[in-house]
């Protein structure tokens, strides 16, 4: 296991999000716009929840089922 704040890689440039540390595995998810209320949630969501949420907020129908779930109901005023 690599040490915190250390990235051991053979890549010549760039980075990854492959370490098991919180700073590398958790990122904020921020939505902003008309009809979205200002609030902060501490819930964990998955990256696969992003696409269904955006589709719901934009009123776009999906061509295929999603693995994730929409978070739009938590965001609307």
PDB file of C-alpha atoms in Angstrom:
ATOM      1  CA  UNK A   1       0.000   0.000   0.000  1.00  0.00           C
ATOM      2  CA  UNK A   2       1.390   3.362  -0.948  1.00  0.00           C
ATOM      3  CA  UNK A   3       1.858   6.157   1.545  1.00  0.00           C
ATOM      4  CA  UNK A   4      -0.629   9.007   1.794  1.00  0.00           C
ATOM      5  CA  UNK A   5      -0.032  11.856  -0.673  1.00  0.00           C
ATOM      6  CA  UNK A   6       2.295   9.669  -2.730  1.00  0.00           C
ATOM      7  CA  UNK A   7       1.552   8.409  -6.219  1.00  0.00           C
ATOM      8  CA  UNK A   8       3.675   5.650  -7.613  1.00  0.00           C
ATOM      9  CA  UNK A   9       3.041   5.245 -11.330  1.00  0.00           C
ATOM     10  CA  UNK A  10       4.764   4.482 -14.588  1.00  0.00           C
ATOM     11  CA  UNK A  11       2.850   7.234 -16.417  1.00  0.00           C
ATOM     12  CA  UNK A  12       4.928  10.023 -17.876  1.00  0.00           C
ATOM     13  CA  UNK A  13       2.216  12.586 -17.071  1.00  0.00           C
ATOM     14  CA  UNK A  14      -1.213  12.885 -15.508  1.00  0.00           C
ATOM     15  CA  UNK A  15      -2.591  11.154 -12.474  1.00  0.00           C
ATOM     16  CA  UNK A  16      -5.211   8.650 -11.342  1.00  0.00           C
ATOM     17  CA  UNK A  17      -7.784   8.336  -8.601  1.00  0.00           C
ATOM     18  CA  UNK A  18      -6.597   4.974  -7.493  1.00  0.00           C
ATOM     19  CA  UNK A  19      -5.425   5.375  -3.921  1.00  0.00           C
ATOM     20  CA  UNK A  20      -7.632   4.203  -1.059  1.00  0.00           C
ATOM     21  CA  UNK A  21      -7.404   7.482   0.844  1.00  0.00           C
ATOM     22  CA  UNK A  22     -10.441   9.726   1.349  1.00  0.00           C
ATOM     23  CA  UNK A  23      -8.866  12.752  -0.361  1.00  0.00           C
ATOM     24  CA  UNK A  24      -8.489  10.684  -3.536  1.00  0.00           C
ATOM     25  CA  UNK A  25     -11.754   8.764  -3.543  1.00  0.00           C
ATOM     26  CA  UNK A  26     -14.311  11.386  -2.530  1.00  0.00           C
ATOM     27  CA  UNK A  27     -15.103  14.504  -4.497  1.00  0.00           C
ATOM     28  CA  UNK A  28     -17.877  17.053  -4.105  1.00  0.00           C
ATOM     29  CA  UNK A  29     -20.828  16.854  -6.483  1.00  0.00           C
ATOM     30  CA  UNK A  30     -22.338  20.280  -7.055  1.00  0.00           C
ATOM     31  CA  UNK A  31     -25.513  21.167  -8.943  1.00  0.00           C
ATOM     32  CA  UNK A  32     -26.539  24.744  -9.542  1.00  0.00           C
ATOM     33  CA  UNK A  33     -29.315  26.371 -11.523  1.00  0.00           C
ATOM     34  CA  UNK A  34     -32.958  27.411 -11.638  1.00  0.00           C
ATOM     35  CA  UNK A  35     -35.189  25.187  -9.510  1.00  0.00           C
ATOM     36  CA  UNK A  36     -32.305  23.724  -7.519  1.00  0.00           C
ATOM     37  CA  UNK A  37     -32.381  24.654  -3.859  1.00  0.00           C
ATOM     38  CA  UNK A  38     -29.322  25.698  -1.920  1.00  0.00           C
ATOM     39  CA  UNK A  39     -28.379  22.957   0.509  1.00  0.00           C
ATOM     40  CA  UNK A  40     -25.586  20.651   1.487  1.00  0.00           C
ATOM     41  CA  UNK A  41     -25.987  16.901   1.751  1.00  0.00           C
ATOM     42  CA  UNK A  42     -23.557  14.528   3.383  1.00  0.00           C
ATOM     43  CA  UNK A  43     -25.042  11.526   1.568  1.00  0.00           C
ATOM     44  CA  UNK A  44     -22.743   9.305  -0.427  1.00  0.00           C
ATOM     45  CA  UNK A  45     -23.654   9.051  -4.079  1.00  0.00           C
ATOM     46  CA  UNK A  46     -22.123   7.062  -6.871  1.00  0.00           C
ATOM     47  CA  UNK A  47     -20.667   8.358 -10.111  1.00  0.00           C
ATOM     48  CA  UNK A  48     -23.328   6.381 -12.002  1.00  0.00           C
ATOM     49  CA  UNK A  49     -25.979   8.610 -10.353  1.00  0.00           C
ATOM     50  CA  UNK A  50     -24.752  11.660 -12.273  1.00  0.00           C
ATOM     51  CA  UNK A  51     -26.211  10.788 -15.708  1.00  0.00           C
ATOM     52  CA  UNK A  52     -29.760   9.959 -14.538  1.00  0.00           C
ATOM     53  CA  UNK A  53     -29.776  13.072 -12.363  1.00  0.00           C
ATOM     54  CA  UNK A  54     -28.742  15.328 -15.237  1.00  0.00           C
ATOM     55  CA  UNK A  55     -31.333  13.719 -17.535  1.00  0.00           C
ATOM     56  CA  UNK A  56     -34.096  14.359 -14.991  1.00  0.00           C
ATOM     57  CA  UNK A  57     -33.020  17.945 -14.357  1.00  0.00           C
ATOM     58  CA  UNK A  58     -32.807  18.696 -18.078  1.00  0.00           C
ATOM     59  CA  UNK A  59     -35.970  16.788 -18.994  1.00  0.00           C
ATOM     60  CA  UNK A  60     -34.099  14.460 -21.330  1.00  0.00           C
ATOM     61  CA  UNK A  61     -35.276  10.887 -21.838  1.00  0.00           C
ATOM     62  CA  UNK A  62     -32.627   8.184 -21.639  1.00  0.00           C
ATOM     63  CA  UNK A  63     -32.196   5.765 -24.553  1.00  0.00           C
ATOM     64  CA  UNK A  64     -31.268   2.897 -22.229  1.00  0.00           C
ATOM     65  CA  UNK A  65     -31.595   2.062 -18.539  1.00  0.00           C
ATOM     66  CA  UNK A  66     -29.067   3.532 -16.106  1.00  0.00           C
ATOM     67  CA  UNK A  67     -27.105   1.701 -13.430  1.00  0.00           C
ATOM     68  CA  UNK A  68     -27.499   4.712 -11.155  1.00  0.00           C
ATOM     69  CA  UNK A  69     -30.493   6.527  -9.715  1.00  0.00           C
ATOM     70  CA  UNK A  70     -31.598  10.120 -10.116  1.00  0.00           C
ATOM     71  CA  UNK A  71     -30.926  12.484  -7.240  1.00  0.00           C
ATOM     72  CA  UNK A  72     -33.162  15.201  -8.745  1.00  0.00           C
ATOM     73  CA  UNK A  73     -35.861  14.754  -6.082  1.00  0.00           C
ATOM     74  CA  UNK A  74     -33.320  15.806  -3.444  1.00  0.00           C
ATOM     75  CA  UNK A  75     -32.263  18.877  -5.390  1.00  0.00           C
ATOM     76  CA  UNK A  76     -35.512  20.504  -6.495  1.00  0.00           C
ATOM     77  CA  UNK A  77     -37.140  23.313  -4.534  1.00  0.00           C
TER      78      UNK A  77
END
